[in-house]
Amino acid sequence: MANRHISDQTDTLHVFTRDGLEATYYVLPRRDLLASVAVRDPRWLRYGSPTIGSSGAAVEAAFGPPAQRASGGAGPGLTYTCRRAAGPDEPVVFLMDSGVVREVVFLYYVD
């Protein structure tokens, strides 16, 4: 994909998939940078609740009101902001189907 800062540079993205888990990362000369992790199976989540299959109400009961509610794109979802000590916030998105969590996406800042 095209680099957003250097117009004549192409970045390489790799996607690692395993049953119910998908990690996307940038491949760089000296290191790789994790861009996102999508969890579609509850066994990959450390804490039991809320998890894949939980209701949106259970997510809000655990984390409070979301920073954003989405209804388009990848589907309806609840976005929560994870604050960092330095640098920009990193969102966690609970994607929903009929009011039930179908996927949890962790987005990491990459620049």
C-alpha positions as CSV (number, residue, x, y, z in Angstrom):
1,M,0.0,0.0,0.0
2,A,1.1,3.6,-0.5
3,N,3.0,5.2,2.3
4,R,1.0,8.2,3.6
5,H,4.1,10.3,4.2
6,I,6.5,9.4,1.4
7,S,4.7,9.4,-2.0
8,D,7.1,7.1,-3.8
9,Q,7.4,4.6,-1.1
10,T,5.3,1.4,-0.8
11,D,4.6,-0.1,2.6
12,T,4.2,-3.9,3.1
13,L,1.4,-5.1,5.3
14,H,1.2,-8.7,6.6
15,V,-1.9,-10.3,8.0
16,F,-1.5,-13.2,10.4
17,T,-4.7,-15.3,10.8
18,R,-5.6,-18.1,13.1
19,D,-9.0,-19.4,14.0
20,G,-10.9,-16.4,15.3
21,L,-7.9,-14.1,15.3
22,E,-6.4,-11.7,12.8
23,A,-3.3,-9.5,13.3
24,T,-2.2,-6.9,10.8
25,Y,1.2,-5.3,10.9
26,Y,3.6,-3.2,8.8
27,V,6.9,-4.7,7.8
28,L,9.7,-2.3,8.1
29,P,13.5,-2.7,7.5
30,R,14.4,-2.7,11.3
31,R,11.2,-3.8,12.9
32,D,7.5,-4.6,12.4
33,L,4.7,-2.4,13.7
34,L,1.4,-3.9,14.9
35,A,-1.5,-2.0,13.3
36,S,-4.6,-4.0,14.4
37,V,-5.9,-7.2,16.0
38,A,-9.4,-8.5,15.3
39,V,-10.8,-11.1,17.7
40,R,-13.7,-13.2,16.5
41,D,-13.5,-16.1,19.0
42,P,-13.8,-15.6,22.8
43,R,-10.8,-17.9,23.6
44,W,-8.4,-15.1,22.5
45,L,-9.8,-12.6,25.0
46,R,-8.2,-12.7,28.4
47,Y,-11.1,-11.7,30.5
48,G,-14.5,-13.5,30.4
49,S,-16.9,-10.6,30.1
50,P,-17.8,-8.8,27.9
51,T,-16.7,-11.1,25.1
52,I,-17.8,-12.4,21.7
53,G,-21.5,-13.1,22.0
54,S,-22.1,-10.6,24.8
55,S,-24.9,-8.0,24.4
56,G,-24.1,-4.3,23.7
57,A,-25.7,-3.6,27.1
58,A,-23.1,-5.9,28.8
59,V,-20.3,-4.0,27.1
60,E,-21.7,-0.7,28.3
61,A,-22.3,-2.1,31.8
62,A,-18.6,-3.1,31.9
63,F,-17.0,0.0,30.3
64,G,-19.6,2.7,30.5
65,P,-20.9,4.8,27.6
66,P,-18.8,4.5,24.4
67,A,-16.8,7.4,23.0
68,Q,-18.6,6.7,19.7
69,R,-21.5,4.7,18.3
70,A,-21.2,3.6,14.7
71,S,-23.9,2.3,12.4
72,G,-22.1,1.9,9.1
73,G,-18.9,0.7,7.5
74,A,-18.0,-2.7,9.1
75,G,-21.4,-2.6,10.9
76,P,-22.8,-1.2,14.1
77,G,-20.3,-0.9,16.8
78,L,-19.2,0.7,20.1
79,T,-15.8,2.4,20.2
80,Y,-13.9,2.9,23.4
81,T,-10.7,5.0,23.7
82,C,-7.7,3.6,25.3
83,R,-5.5,6.3,26.7
84,R,-1.7,6.1,26.4
85,A,0.9,7.8,28.6
86,A,2.4,9.3,25.5
87,G,1.1,9.6,21.9
88,P,-2.4,9.4,20.5
89,D,-5.2,7.3,21.9
90,E,-5.8,3.8,20.6
91,P,-9.4,2.7,20.1
92,V,-11.1,-0.7,20.8
93,V,-14.2,-1.3,18.7
94,F,-16.9,-3.8,19.6
95,L,-18.6,-4.7,16.3
96,M,-22.2,-5.9,16.7
97,D,-24.7,-8.0,14.9
98,S,-28.3,-7.7,16.1
99,G,-27.1,-6.1,19.4
100,V,-24.5,-8.9,20.0
101,V,-20.7,-8.6,19.9
102,R,-19.4,-10.5,16.8
103,E,-15.9,-9.0,16.8
104,V,-13.5,-6.9,19.0
105,V,-10.9,-4.9,17.1
106,F,-7.9,-3.3,18.8
107,L,-6.4,-0.5,16.7
108,Y,-2.8,0.6,17.3
109,Y,-1.2,3.9,16.4
110,V,1.3,3.5,13.5
111,D,3.1,6.4,11.9
